[in-house]
Each structure stands twice: as structure tokens, then as C-alpha cells.
Amino acid sequence: MLLYEGTIWYKKSFDYQRKENTRLFVYFGAANYIADVYLNGEKIGRHEGGFTPFNFEVTNLVRDKSNSLIVKVDNKRRRDAVPTLITDWWNYGGLTRQVKLIETPATFVQDYFIQLQKGSRERISGWARLNGNKLHQKFTVRIPEARISKDFTTDENGYAEINFNADLTLWSPNNPKLYDVVIEAETDRVQDQIGFRTIETRGTEILLNGRPIFLRGVCLHEEAPFRGGRAYSREDAQTLLGWAKELGCNFVRLAHYPHNEFMVKEADRLGIMVWSEIPVYWTILWENSATLDNARNQLSEMIARDKNRAAVIVWSMANETPLGDARLSFLKKLIEHARSLDGTRLISAAMERHYLGDTTTQMIDDPLGEYVDVFGCNEYVGWYDGLPEKADRVEWRMKYQKPLIMTEFGAEAPYGNHGDPLTRWTEEYQENAYQHQVKMLKRISFLRGTCPWILMDFRSPRRPLPGIQDFHNRKGLISDRGEKKKAFYVMQNYYHEMEATLPR
Ligand code: GCB
């Protein structure tokens, strides 16, 4: 079964007593990659995209006894899909996150956006939307701890803008303050925990709540420590983010697709800022309009789920996408779409760089840089690119007056494989590569964040090397069994130093 790709069928039987004036939905946290869902013999919907939630209404199909929910999930890779055929991660298939039945009132609060207005530390600005047949309602937004209670009315489409001033303790890594926020309509009441903070850029600075910060990050795949497979629980999130904290992080790059909701909620609670990304990875079919629609839909679903999480500060559109006109126009459309859904967060993408003629000047000038707020750059000086000492000679230049996050760098070694610092695949080589990297990073004046690749070893079909990789990418600072490699401590020292020397 290890290399199986194709369909998996699930069946769940259940009884359900529907109360009057309620509606019922079946909710999926994620299904990789295409899901077809049937209830009591009727098809209720199809969803494409492996990492975002979706739901279907079943109010009129559900019965008191012996309901039969059938789900077919197919993870066959396709050239025109997002992601496409080739990825450097395992194509785990099937239902990878929770499935729930959600009961709502006949008219319910379907969605809401409650965040500080861009650039303001006291004005809350957003909206709420009802779904049902009583769309025109009065509702109240309450933040009891801040003694806030504001009344609004939805229009005939069930929509209302929300605007009010609030004197709140702002969310930050040092004080990840979350407030209970209640939306109370005539027919429904929802409660959430929301943090309030601003995130902006000014020249090459990133400002959190108006103050410059440095993002001490690390990249993560959504892979479970110890047992393997997809990470999906609160405990998994606590372990992974706990390790990130131990490393000295205030930031994580959740690569290369939206991770489960526990990750983002735990990040909110722990004060870890988040980069969240859609799987527009390497060589998507840029010219295909259905591929664009699919990417746009995954972006919408990612933003829909996490738009009220203070931790999320960056929406990332893509990873290492080769330059070209079709690619640029595709990604520009995604950026426009992201900004139309959420004007408050920073937009970025992990991009590439190239050497100028002298082979030691790295130039950052991807034309996409024009359209993002923050430039994300992947580089492997000392691993795919020369020996560790090469980093001592590399200088960095950027065409844009924007902040730079080094979104990937690293070297590969299985835990416990020892040798001298110039022998590849040893912990000593990896440590050596990190030592030279850190020295180089310190010389980049416009650098505002770093995310080494990667926190923990992960499975990959592209990494067969027997005895070394065994189908794992071993660039983790920690093994998949939780063992810390020597390079972990190089990064930890750097982060402790950054934290101590920079008030930001
Ligand atoms: C990259 C990719 C990442 C790979 C990594 C590697 O540039 O963005 O998905 O896993 O390099 O280890 O080669």
C-alpha cells in the first residue's frame, strides 16, 4: 500500500434526530485530492484540492435511522492539478483531517471577518454574513473582557459591515492575547477567540503593531512526529510548535499547502506568527484556466478558514515557480484575489534568485517582486550550491526596497550519521553549512526573517538514497523521531542572539 495512488472508499453509518428549525451540514477538514460525497445513495457534492475544508448541506437528505455516508477520495496526481505531478513531499491520500456533522439554526451566522483595520491599532473593521431565510436581522458584536457591545443590522442579503473603535491589548509573540468575541444574531450565536494586531511593511522593515520585527522562523511540513503520516491533531501541533519555540522561533512557514486548523489555532495561542501557503509548487500549468480557477479556489478556502487568526501574517501564493509571462500573469491574478478577500495581511511567495556573472553575487529581481509586500527567497548555498564556505563569499542584492525573508536554506543529514565537516550527509556537514549560512545571513542588511528548511525530516518519493534517505528528505533540524541534530543548536544560538540584541 505504500506506493498506492488512487481511490479509497469510506463508509459511515449513523442515526440522527433532526430538531425542528435546524439545518445539517457534513464538514470535511481535508480530503486529498478529489472527494465525491454521497448520502443515502444521492450524490451531495464533489471537492477538489487536498488541504482545505469544505462542507455540503444534508438537511433534506438525512433521516432518523441508518444514514449511510459514502466518500470516495482519489489522490491520483494530475498534470493540470494544484499541486501538479511532481512534489518533494509524500502524496498522502484519503480523508486526512476531521469529518464532522454541523448543526445550525435555520438562519445562521455563516461567516465573519473581525480584525483591526489595516494600519489602525484601534479601529475594528470587518463584516458578518447570515445564511438562511431570515436574512434581515439585528445582531450584536460583543467583546466582554473589553466591555464592548456594538449593534448592527444585516441587509436583505444577510450582509453587514462591522466597524467600531476598541482599546485592546494587542496580540504579539510576547503577549499572544486572545479575546472572546461573540456574535449574537436573532437566530444564532457564535463565539470565537480572536487576537488583534497590525502587520505592515515600511521600506525594508516589517512592522508588527507599528514596531519593526525580525521573523525568527522555521519551515514545517504537515507530517506527524514519531508515528509518520499526516499531522492532524492538537497534540501534533503542540509537539511541532513546541520544537519551533525551543528553537527560538516567533514565526513558522507552513509549507507547501494549508496545514490543519489546530496548527493555526495553537500558533495563535502560543504567539507564533504564521506564513500560510497554497500548493502552487514548481511547474503548474500556467496557461490552463481551470488550473487557475482551482488555485484561486484553494486560496479562497485557505483565507476563509484562517482570516480571523492573528497569528497568520503572510499569505503565500507559490513556491519556486520558474520565470515566464504566463506564470507572472497567473500569480498576479492570485495576488489580486487574495487582496480582494483580505486587505490586511502581507502577500508573498517563495521565489528564486540568480548569480550575476561573478558567481558570488546573488541577485533578487524576480518580476513578481513588484507585486508582493515581502520577498521570500529560497537558496541552498553550501548544499546544492557549493561547499559551506562558499557562503562567506556570497553577497546579496535586491532590486526592490522591500523586506526579505530567506524562506529556505539548509543541508541534509540523517540523525546520528557522523563524520568530518566536509563529508556530505553527516551531521557535522549540516552543522558546518548552517554556521556559514548564519554568518552570511547576518551580512544582509534588508533581511527581516529566516526559515531554515526544515524543522523535521519528512517522507518524499524523490529521496530514495538507501541507508541515508530511505524515502525521507533528511534536511530536518530534528529527525522524525524527535532527535535534535547538531545544526539545531546553531540555529538556536542565532535566534537567541537575535532575540537578545534586537528589541524587534
Ligand atoms: C526546495 C523546495 C522544497 C524541497 C527543498 C529540498 O527548494 O521548495 O520543497 O523539499 O528544496 O530539500 O530540496
Short mmCIF file of C-alpha atoms and ligand atoms in Angstrom, two decimals:
data_model
loop_
_atom_site.label_atom_id
_atom_site.label_comp_id
_atom_site.label_asym_id
_atom_site.label_seq_id
_atom_site.Cartn_x
_atom_site.Cartn_y
_atom_site.Cartn_z
CA MET A 1 0.00 0.00 0.00
CA LEU A 2 2.97 2.31 0.50
CA LEU A 3 3.09 3.47 -3.11
CA TYR A 4 -0.61 3.10 -3.87
CA GLU A 5 -2.29 6.05 -5.52
CA GLY A 6 -5.93 6.00 -6.47
CA THR A 7 -9.34 5.76 -4.90
CA ILE A 8 -10.25 4.90 -1.34
CA TRP A 9 -13.88 4.44 -0.32
CA TYR A 10 -15.16 5.31 3.14
CA LYS A 11 -18.49 4.41 4.67
CA LYS A 12 -20.03 5.71 7.87
CA SER A 13 -23.48 4.78 9.17
CA PHE A 14 -25.25 6.97 11.69
CA ASP A 15 -28.60 7.78 13.24
CA TYR A 16 -29.58 11.40 13.58
CA GLN A 17 -32.51 13.13 15.26
CA ARG A 18 -33.08 16.36 13.42
CA LYS A 19 -34.65 19.09 15.51
CA GLU A 20 -37.14 21.50 14.03
CA ASN A 21 -35.73 24.67 12.51
CA THR A 22 -32.23 23.33 12.21
CA ARG A 23 -30.02 22.55 9.25
CA LEU A 24 -27.33 19.96 8.93
CA PHE A 25 -24.03 20.00 7.11
CA VAL A 26 -21.32 17.42 6.68
CA TYR A 27 -17.91 19.03 7.06
CA PHE A 28 -14.51 17.74 5.91
CA GLY A 29 -11.28 19.24 7.26
CA ALA A 30 -9.45 18.00 4.15
CA ALA A 31 -9.54 15.17 1.61
CA ASN A 32 -6.63 14.59 -0.74
CA TYR A 33 -7.24 15.14 -3.61
CA ILE A 34 -10.73 14.83 -5.12
CA ALA A 35 -13.64 13.82 -2.94
CA ASP A 36 -17.07 12.62 -4.10
CA VAL A 37 -19.62 12.52 -1.32
CA TYR A 38 -22.91 10.58 -1.19
CA LEU A 39 -25.59 10.42 1.46
CA ASN A 40 -28.25 7.72 1.38
CA GLY A 41 -27.49 6.94 -2.23
CA GLU A 42 -27.53 10.52 -3.50
CA LYS A 43 -24.50 12.43 -4.59
CA ILE A 44 -24.21 15.58 -2.49
CA GLY A 45 -21.08 17.06 -3.95
CA ARG A 46 -17.51 16.95 -5.15
CA HIS A 47 -14.48 18.85 -3.91
CA GLU A 48 -11.07 19.31 -5.45
CA GLY A 49 -7.95 20.34 -3.53
CA GLY A 50 -6.23 18.35 -0.81
CA PHE A 51 -5.64 20.80 2.03
CA THR A 52 -8.67 22.99 2.63
CA PRO A 53 -12.03 22.38 4.31
CA PHE A 54 -15.38 22.04 2.58
CA ASN A 55 -18.94 21.12 3.51
CA PHE A 56 -22.24 20.10 1.97
CA GLU A 57 -25.74 20.64 3.29
CA VAL A 58 -27.67 17.45 4.01
CA THR A 59 -30.72 18.88 5.80
CA ASN A 60 -33.22 17.37 3.37
CA LEU A 61 -31.49 14.03 2.94
CA VAL A 62 -30.77 12.97 6.47
CA ARG A 63 -33.17 10.57 8.20
CA ASP A 64 -33.64 9.36 11.75
CA LYS A 65 -32.12 5.92 11.31
CA SER A 66 -29.33 4.23 9.38
CA ASN A 67 -27.92 7.06 7.31
CA SER A 68 -25.16 5.95 5.02
CA LEU A 69 -22.44 8.46 4.21
CA ILE A 70 -20.11 7.30 1.45
CA VAL A 71 -16.99 9.18 0.41
CA LYS A 72 -14.71 8.36 -2.47
CA VAL A 73 -11.34 10.07 -2.32
CA ASP A 74 -8.88 9.89 -5.19
CA ASN A 75 -5.29 11.06 -4.76
CA LYS A 76 -4.02 10.30 -8.27
CA ARG A 77 -1.72 13.11 -9.31
CA ARG A 78 -2.59 15.06 -12.44
CA ARG A 79 -0.57 17.36 -14.61
CA ASP A 80 -3.23 20.07 -14.54
CA ALA A 81 -3.82 19.89 -10.78
CA VAL A 82 -2.57 22.05 -7.88
CA PRO A 83 -0.06 20.74 -6.97
CA THR A 84 0.95 19.07 -10.21
CA LEU A 85 2.66 15.68 -10.79
CA ILE A 86 5.97 16.29 -9.03
CA THR A 87 6.43 17.38 -5.45
CA ASP A 88 9.12 16.83 -2.86
CA TRP A 89 6.61 15.52 -0.33
CA TRP A 90 4.55 12.39 0.14
CA ASN A 91 1.18 12.27 -1.55
CA TYR A 92 -0.79 11.07 1.48
CA GLY A 93 -4.31 10.32 0.28
CA GLY A 94 -7.83 9.99 1.61
CA LEU A 95 -9.51 11.78 4.47
CA THR A 96 -6.58 13.36 6.26
CA ARG A 97 -8.48 15.56 8.72
CA GLN A 98 -11.64 15.51 10.80
CA VAL A 99 -15.11 14.87 9.42
CA LYS A 100 -17.99 16.37 11.38
CA LEU A 101 -21.72 16.85 11.29
CA ILE A 102 -22.53 20.50 11.93
CA GLU A 103 -25.96 21.50 13.09
CA THR A 104 -27.07 25.11 12.66
CA PRO A 105 -30.25 27.12 13.16
CA ALA A 106 -32.39 27.67 10.06
CA THR A 107 -30.72 31.05 9.61
CA PHE A 108 -27.17 31.05 10.90
CA VAL A 109 -24.05 33.20 11.06
CA GLN A 110 -22.20 31.77 8.10
CA ASP A 111 -19.03 33.80 8.23
CA TYR A 112 -17.43 36.90 9.68
CA PHE A 113 -14.24 38.92 9.47
CA ILE A 114 -13.30 40.75 12.67
CA GLN A 115 -9.83 42.24 12.56
CA LEU A 116 -8.11 45.57 13.06
CA GLN A 117 -8.38 47.81 10.04
CA LYS A 118 -5.16 47.92 8.03
CA GLY A 119 -2.84 50.48 9.60
CA SER A 120 -5.03 51.16 12.65
CA ARG A 121 -4.43 49.93 16.17
CA GLU A 122 -7.86 50.91 17.49
CA ARG A 123 -10.38 50.57 14.67
CA ILE A 124 -12.00 47.20 14.11
CA SER A 125 -13.31 46.73 10.65
CA GLY A 126 -14.93 43.72 9.02
CA TRP A 127 -18.23 42.11 8.16
CA ALA A 128 -20.66 39.35 9.01
CA ARG A 129 -22.90 37.27 6.78
CA LEU A 130 -26.02 35.26 7.52
CA ASN A 131 -27.33 32.29 5.58
CA GLY A 132 -30.99 31.24 5.65
CA ASN A 133 -34.42 32.69 5.06
CA LYS A 134 -34.42 35.44 7.69
CA LEU A 135 -31.57 37.44 6.29
CA HIS A 136 -32.51 40.84 7.63
CA GLN A 137 -31.63 40.78 11.34
CA LYS A 138 -30.22 42.83 14.15
CA PHE A 139 -27.07 41.44 15.68
CA THR A 140 -24.55 42.40 18.33
CA VAL A 141 -20.79 42.01 18.39
CA ARG A 142 -19.51 41.67 21.94
CA ILE A 143 -16.02 41.55 23.39
CA PRO A 144 -16.98 41.12 27.05
CA GLU A 145 -13.49 41.47 28.50
CA ALA A 146 -13.11 44.87 26.81
CA ARG A 147 -16.71 45.84 27.70
CA ILE A 148 -17.59 46.22 24.04
CA SER A 149 -21.07 45.65 22.72
CA LYS A 150 -21.99 47.05 19.30
CA ASP A 151 -25.22 46.66 17.35
CA PHE A 152 -25.54 46.18 13.60
CA THR A 153 -28.20 45.16 11.10
CA THR A 154 -27.77 42.88 8.11
CA ASP A 155 -29.16 43.94 4.74
CA GLU A 156 -31.62 41.91 2.65
CA ASN A 157 -28.71 39.70 1.51
CA GLY A 158 -27.75 38.89 5.09
CA TYR A 159 -24.61 41.02 4.97
CA ALA A 160 -23.43 43.77 7.31
CA GLU A 161 -20.25 45.75 7.66
CA ILE A 162 -18.77 45.92 11.13
CA ASN A 163 -16.86 49.00 12.28
CA PHE A 164 -16.08 50.23 15.75
CA ASN A 165 -13.30 51.59 17.91
CA ALA A 166 -11.75 49.41 20.59
CA ASP A 167 -9.00 49.89 23.11
CA LEU A 168 -7.44 46.42 23.15
CA THR A 169 -4.26 44.75 24.30
CA LEU A 170 -2.60 43.86 21.03
CA TRP A 171 -1.56 40.31 20.13
CA SER A 172 2.19 39.71 19.80
CA PRO A 173 4.63 36.80 20.29
CA ASN A 174 5.48 38.15 23.75
CA ASN A 175 1.85 38.52 24.71
CA PRO A 176 -0.44 36.44 22.49
CA LYS A 177 -3.61 37.96 23.89
CA LEU A 178 -6.85 36.46 22.57
CA TYR A 179 -10.28 37.88 23.34
CA ASP A 180 -13.57 36.03 23.41
CA VAL A 181 -15.65 37.58 20.64
CA VAL A 182 -19.36 36.84 20.44
CA ILE A 183 -21.67 37.49 17.51
CA GLU A 184 -25.24 37.35 18.66
CA ALA A 185 -27.92 37.50 15.98
CA GLU A 186 -31.66 36.95 16.47
CA THR A 187 -31.46 33.33 15.31
CA ASP A 188 -27.87 32.31 16.04
CA ARG A 189 -24.91 32.97 18.29
CA VAL A 190 -21.26 32.16 17.56
CA GLN A 191 -18.21 32.61 19.71
CA ASP A 192 -14.57 32.76 18.70
CA GLN A 193 -11.24 33.69 20.26
CA ILE A 194 -9.59 36.44 18.30
CA GLY A 195 -6.33 38.32 18.65
CA PHE A 196 -5.85 41.84 17.31
CA ARG A 197 -2.64 43.12 15.79
CA THR A 198 -1.43 45.05 12.78
CA ILE A 199 1.10 43.88 10.24
CA GLU A 200 2.63 46.19 7.64
CA THR A 201 5.82 46.96 5.84
CA ARG A 202 7.75 50.23 5.61
CA GLY A 203 10.64 50.17 3.16
CA THR A 204 12.60 47.07 4.12
CA GLU A 205 11.01 46.80 7.57
CA ILE A 206 8.22 44.50 8.71
CA LEU A 207 6.14 46.19 11.40
CA LEU A 208 4.09 44.30 13.95
CA ASN A 209 1.82 46.69 15.85
CA GLY A 210 3.85 49.53 14.37
CA ARG A 211 7.22 48.22 15.59
CA PRO A 212 9.97 46.63 13.46
CA ILE A 213 10.35 42.88 13.92
CA PHE A 214 12.65 40.11 12.75
CA LEU A 215 10.92 36.82 11.90
CA ARG A 216 12.84 34.01 13.59
CA GLY A 217 11.22 31.21 11.64
CA VAL A 218 11.40 27.61 10.53
CA CYS A 219 9.65 25.67 7.73
CA LEU A 220 7.36 22.76 8.54
CA HIS A 221 5.56 20.09 6.56
CA GLU A 222 2.30 18.77 7.94
CA GLU A 223 3.87 15.50 8.96
CA ALA A 224 3.35 13.75 12.27
CA PRO A 225 6.29 13.33 14.62
CA PHE A 226 7.09 9.78 15.80
CA ARG A 227 4.33 7.88 14.02
CA GLY A 228 4.60 9.35 10.48
CA GLY A 229 1.67 10.15 8.20
CA ARG A 230 -0.14 13.46 8.22
CA ALA A 231 -0.19 15.55 11.38
CA TYR A 232 -3.83 16.18 12.21
CA SER A 233 -4.33 16.66 15.95
CA ARG A 234 -3.87 19.34 18.57
CA GLU A 235 -1.15 17.18 20.17
CA ASP A 236 0.77 17.00 16.88
CA ALA A 237 0.56 20.78 16.57
CA GLN A 238 1.74 21.21 20.17
CA THR A 239 4.75 18.95 19.60
CA LEU A 240 5.80 20.61 16.34
CA LEU A 241 5.24 24.18 17.51
CA GLY A 242 6.84 23.31 20.86
CA TRP A 243 10.01 22.35 18.98
CA ALA A 244 9.81 25.58 16.98
CA LYS A 245 9.59 27.51 20.26
CA GLU A 246 12.55 25.61 21.64
CA LEU A 247 14.50 26.62 18.55
CA GLY A 248 13.76 30.24 19.47
CA CYS A 249 11.13 30.88 16.79
CA ASN A 250 8.48 33.55 16.70
CA PHE A 251 7.44 32.51 13.17
CA VAL A 252 6.75 29.38 11.13
CA ARG A 253 6.40 28.83 7.43
CA LEU A 254 3.71 26.20 6.97
CA ALA A 255 4.92 24.68 3.69
CA HIS A 256 3.71 23.99 0.97
CA TYR A 257 -0.09 23.93 1.46
CA PRO A 258 -2.53 24.99 4.18
CA HIS A 259 -1.97 22.92 7.33
CA ASN A 260 -4.75 21.72 9.61
CA GLU A 261 -6.63 24.21 11.75
CA PHE A 262 -5.07 23.03 15.03
CA MET A 263 -1.71 24.33 13.82
CA VAL A 264 -3.01 27.81 13.23
CA LYS A 265 -5.06 27.90 16.42
CA GLU A 266 -2.13 26.68 18.53
CA ALA A 267 0.10 29.26 16.83
CA ASP A 268 -2.47 31.90 17.82
CA ARG A 269 -2.31 30.68 21.41
CA LEU A 270 1.48 30.33 21.58
CA GLY A 271 2.32 33.62 19.88
CA ILE A 272 3.93 32.18 16.78
CA MET A 273 3.40 34.15 13.59
CA VAL A 274 2.46 32.10 10.52
CA TRP A 275 3.20 32.07 6.79
CA SER A 276 0.43 30.10 5.10
CA GLU A 277 0.79 28.86 1.53
CA ILE A 278 -1.19 27.23 -1.30
CA PRO A 279 0.35 24.31 -3.22
CA VAL A 280 1.24 26.28 -6.35
CA TYR A 281 4.55 24.46 -6.45
CA TRP A 282 7.20 24.37 -9.18
CA THR A 283 5.63 23.91 -12.61
CA ILE A 284 1.87 24.31 -12.52
CA LEU A 285 0.05 24.56 -15.88
CA TRP A 286 0.14 28.35 -16.01
CA GLU A 287 -1.82 28.65 -19.24
CA ASN A 288 -4.73 26.48 -18.19
CA SER A 289 -7.73 28.47 -16.95
CA ALA A 290 -9.13 25.52 -14.95
CA THR A 291 -5.81 25.29 -13.09
CA LEU A 292 -6.07 28.99 -12.25
CA ASP A 293 -9.66 28.55 -11.03
CA ASN A 294 -8.53 25.65 -8.88
CA ALA A 295 -5.63 27.60 -7.33
CA ARG A 296 -7.93 30.57 -6.78
CA ASN A 297 -10.45 28.34 -5.04
CA GLN A 298 -7.80 26.82 -2.74
CA LEU A 299 -6.66 30.36 -1.92
CA SER A 300 -10.25 31.40 -1.13
CA GLU A 301 -10.72 28.38 1.12
CA MET A 302 -7.45 28.97 2.97
CA ILE A 303 -8.32 32.62 3.61
CA ALA A 304 -11.92 31.78 4.51
CA ARG A 305 -10.76 29.43 7.24
CA ASP A 306 -7.95 31.44 8.80
CA LYS A 307 -8.75 35.11 8.19
CA ASN A 308 -9.55 35.75 11.85
CA ARG A 309 -6.31 34.25 13.19
CA ALA A 310 -3.92 36.92 14.44
CA ALA A 311 -1.01 34.50 14.04
CA VAL A 312 -1.36 34.47 10.26
CA ILE A 313 0.60 37.42 8.90
CA VAL A 314 1.53 36.22 5.39
CA TRP A 315 -0.49 34.62 2.58
CA SER A 316 1.93 32.95 0.20
CA MET A 317 0.91 32.41 -3.40
CA ALA A 318 3.53 29.95 -4.59
CA ASN A 319 6.86 28.19 -4.17
CA GLU A 320 9.81 28.24 -6.61
CA THR A 321 7.92 28.92 -9.79
CA PRO A 322 10.15 29.33 -12.88
CA LEU A 323 10.01 32.77 -14.52
CA GLY A 324 7.78 33.40 -17.53
CA ASP A 325 4.92 35.60 -18.72
CA ALA A 326 2.15 33.05 -18.19
CA ARG A 327 3.39 32.37 -14.67
CA LEU A 328 3.57 36.07 -13.85
CA SER A 329 0.05 36.74 -15.06
CA PHE A 330 -1.29 33.67 -13.17
CA LEU A 331 0.35 34.73 -9.91
CA LYS A 332 -0.72 38.37 -10.32
CA LYS A 333 -4.32 37.17 -10.56
CA LEU A 334 -3.90 35.17 -7.37
CA ILE A 335 -2.45 38.20 -5.59
CA GLU A 336 -5.34 40.39 -6.71
CA HIS A 337 -7.75 37.76 -5.49
CA ALA A 338 -6.04 37.42 -2.09
CA ARG A 339 -6.06 41.20 -1.61
CA SER A 340 -9.75 41.37 -2.51
CA LEU A 341 -10.56 38.79 0.19
CA ASP A 342 -8.23 40.16 2.87
CA GLY A 343 -6.57 43.53 2.61
CA THR A 344 -4.88 43.29 6.00
CA ARG A 345 -2.17 40.65 5.58
CA LEU A 346 1.13 40.65 3.75
CA ILE A 347 1.34 38.89 0.40
CA SER A 348 4.42 36.91 -0.53
CA ALA A 349 5.76 33.90 -2.42
CA ALA A 350 8.93 31.85 -2.08
CA MET A 351 10.95 32.80 -5.14
CA GLU A 352 14.33 32.15 -6.71
CA ARG A 353 17.41 34.25 -7.25
CA HIS A 354 20.32 34.03 -9.66
CA TYR A 355 24.01 34.75 -9.76
CA LEU A 356 25.41 37.68 -11.62
CA GLY A 357 28.45 36.96 -13.85
CA ASP A 358 30.90 36.80 -10.95
CA THR A 359 29.09 33.77 -9.40
CA THR A 360 29.27 35.23 -5.91
CA THR A 361 26.68 38.00 -6.19
CA GLN A 362 23.18 36.69 -5.67
CA MET A 363 20.64 38.90 -7.38
CA ILE A 364 17.00 39.05 -6.35
CA ASP A 365 14.98 40.54 -9.18
CA ASP A 366 12.06 38.19 -9.94
CA PRO A 367 9.44 40.46 -11.61
CA LEU A 368 6.84 39.07 -9.19
CA GLY A 369 8.73 41.07 -6.54
CA GLU A 370 6.91 44.15 -7.83
CA TYR A 371 3.54 42.78 -6.65
CA VAL A 372 4.32 41.20 -3.27
CA ASP A 373 4.72 43.01 0.06
CA VAL A 374 7.57 40.82 1.26
CA PHE A 375 10.07 38.92 -0.87
CA GLY A 376 10.55 35.24 0.04
CA CYS A 377 13.72 33.66 -1.28
CA ASN A 378 14.92 30.02 -1.28
CA GLU A 379 18.66 29.34 -1.52
CA TYR A 380 20.92 26.39 -0.77
CA VAL A 381 24.40 27.89 -0.68
CA GLY A 382 26.58 25.16 0.83
CA TRP A 383 24.35 22.28 -0.23
CA TYR A 384 23.06 22.29 -3.83
CA ASP A 385 25.33 25.25 -4.40
CA GLY A 386 28.98 24.73 -3.48
CA LEU A 387 30.54 23.85 -0.15
CA PRO A 388 29.64 25.52 3.16
CA GLU A 389 32.50 28.04 2.97
CA LYS A 390 31.06 29.44 -0.27
CA ALA A 391 28.57 31.35 1.88
CA ASP A 392 31.47 33.50 3.16
CA ARG A 393 31.96 34.88 -0.33
CA VAL A 394 28.34 35.42 -1.39
CA GLU A 395 26.90 38.94 -1.40
CA TRP A 396 23.20 39.66 -1.76
CA ARG A 397 21.50 42.35 -3.80
CA MET A 398 17.82 43.05 -4.27
CA LYS A 399 16.08 45.14 -6.90
CA TYR A 400 13.21 46.00 -4.56
CA GLN A 401 13.03 48.22 -1.49
CA LYS A 402 11.11 45.53 0.37
CA PRO A 403 11.78 43.21 3.30
CA LEU A 404 13.39 39.86 2.50
CA ILE A 405 12.62 36.58 4.24
CA MET A 406 15.04 33.75 3.47
CA THR A 407 12.28 31.16 3.16
CA GLU A 408 14.59 28.15 2.68
CA PHE A 409 18.20 27.14 3.20
CA GLY A 410 19.71 24.01 4.69
CA ALA A 411 21.64 20.79 4.19
CA GLU A 412 20.83 17.12 4.58
CA ALA A 413 21.98 14.59 7.17
CA PRO A 414 20.32 11.68 8.93
CA TYR A 415 20.48 11.95 12.69
CA GLY A 416 23.45 10.07 14.13
CA ASN A 417 25.46 9.94 10.91
CA HIS A 418 28.81 11.41 11.93
CA GLY A 419 31.94 12.35 10.04
CA ASP A 420 34.08 15.37 9.30
CA PRO A 421 32.53 18.74 8.41
CA LEU A 422 33.19 18.31 4.70
CA THR A 423 31.61 14.89 4.33
CA ARG A 424 28.15 15.21 2.89
CA TRP A 425 25.22 13.57 4.67
CA THR A 426 26.86 13.92 8.08
CA GLU A 427 25.51 15.97 10.96
CA GLU A 428 28.88 17.73 11.01
CA TYR A 429 28.48 18.83 7.39
CA GLN A 430 24.97 20.08 8.07
CA GLU A 431 26.24 21.95 11.14
CA ASN A 432 29.07 23.44 9.11
CA ALA A 433 26.67 24.57 6.37
CA TYR A 434 24.47 26.28 8.97
CA GLN A 435 27.44 28.01 10.61
CA HIS A 436 28.49 29.59 7.32
CA GLN A 437 24.87 30.35 6.40
CA VAL A 438 24.28 32.24 9.62
CA LYS A 439 27.40 34.36 9.07
CA MET A 440 26.17 35.18 5.57
CA LEU A 441 22.62 35.97 6.68
CA LYS A 442 23.94 38.43 9.24
CA ARG A 443 25.50 40.44 6.41
CA ILE A 444 22.22 41.01 4.50
CA SER A 445 21.01 44.46 5.51
CA PHE A 446 17.47 44.05 4.15
CA LEU A 447 16.90 40.62 5.70
CA ARG A 448 13.86 40.59 8.01
CA GLY A 449 13.31 36.89 8.55
CA THR A 450 14.76 33.41 8.15
CA CYS A 451 13.11 30.00 7.74
CA PRO A 452 15.58 27.13 7.53
CA TRP A 453 14.43 24.06 5.62
CA ILE A 454 13.16 22.25 7.68
CA LEU A 455 12.12 21.59 11.29
CA MET A 456 11.68 17.81 10.97
CA ASP A 457 12.65 15.11 8.43
CA PHE A 458 9.72 14.17 6.17
CA ARG A 459 8.80 11.48 3.67
CA SER A 460 9.41 12.12 -0.01
CA PRO A 461 9.24 9.90 -3.11
CA ARG A 462 12.19 11.85 -4.56
CA ARG A 463 14.65 10.80 -1.84
CA PRO A 464 15.47 7.09 -2.27
CA LEU A 465 19.18 7.02 -1.26
CA PRO A 466 19.44 3.74 0.70
CA GLY A 467 20.71 3.91 4.26
CA ILE A 468 20.70 7.72 4.18
CA GLN A 469 17.35 8.96 2.97
CA ASP A 470 15.22 5.82 2.60
CA PHE A 471 12.49 7.97 1.05
CA HIS A 472 12.89 10.82 3.52
CA ASN A 473 14.13 14.32 2.99
CA ARG A 474 16.65 14.48 5.84
CA LYS A 475 17.12 18.25 5.98
CA GLY A 476 15.31 18.35 9.31
CA LEU A 477 16.96 20.09 12.25
CA ILE A 478 15.19 17.30 14.14
CA SER A 479 14.67 13.72 13.00
CA ASP A 480 11.18 12.30 12.57
CA ARG A 481 11.78 10.54 15.89
CA GLY A 482 12.38 13.81 17.71
CA GLU A 483 16.19 13.67 17.89
CA LYS A 484 17.88 17.04 17.58
CA LYS A 485 20.77 17.26 15.16
CA LYS A 486 23.83 19.44 15.67
CA ALA A 487 22.54 22.10 13.26
CA PHE A 488 19.53 22.64 15.53
CA TYR A 489 21.82 24.26 18.08
CA VAL A 490 23.49 26.52 15.52
CA MET A 491 20.10 27.98 14.60
CA GLN A 492 19.03 28.10 18.24
CA ASN A 493 22.12 30.15 19.15
CA TYR A 494 21.49 32.51 16.27
CA TYR A 495 17.88 33.01 17.33
CA HIS A 496 18.75 33.54 20.97
CA GLU A 497 21.32 36.11 19.90
CA MET A 498 18.78 37.85 17.62
CA GLU A 499 16.23 37.93 20.38
CA ALA A 500 18.70 39.41 22.84
CA THR A 501 20.24 42.02 20.56
CA LEU A 502 17.18 43.21 18.68
CA PRO A 503 14.34 44.77 20.59
CA ARG A 504 12.45 44.00 17.40
C1 GCB B 1 13.16 23.35 -2.27
C2 GCB B 1 11.69 23.12 -2.19
C3 GCB B 1 11.34 22.14 -1.10
C4 GCB B 1 12.32 20.97 -1.12
C5 GCB B 1 13.70 21.52 -0.82
C6 GCB B 1 14.81 20.44 -0.85
O1 GCB B 1 13.62 24.30 -2.81
O2 GCB B 1 10.96 24.29 -2.04
O3 GCB B 1 10.02 21.70 -1.28
O4 GCB B 1 11.97 19.96 -0.23
O5 GCB B 1 14.05 22.48 -1.76
O6 GCB B 1 15.03 19.81 0.15
O7 GCB B 1 15.40 20.28 -1.91
#
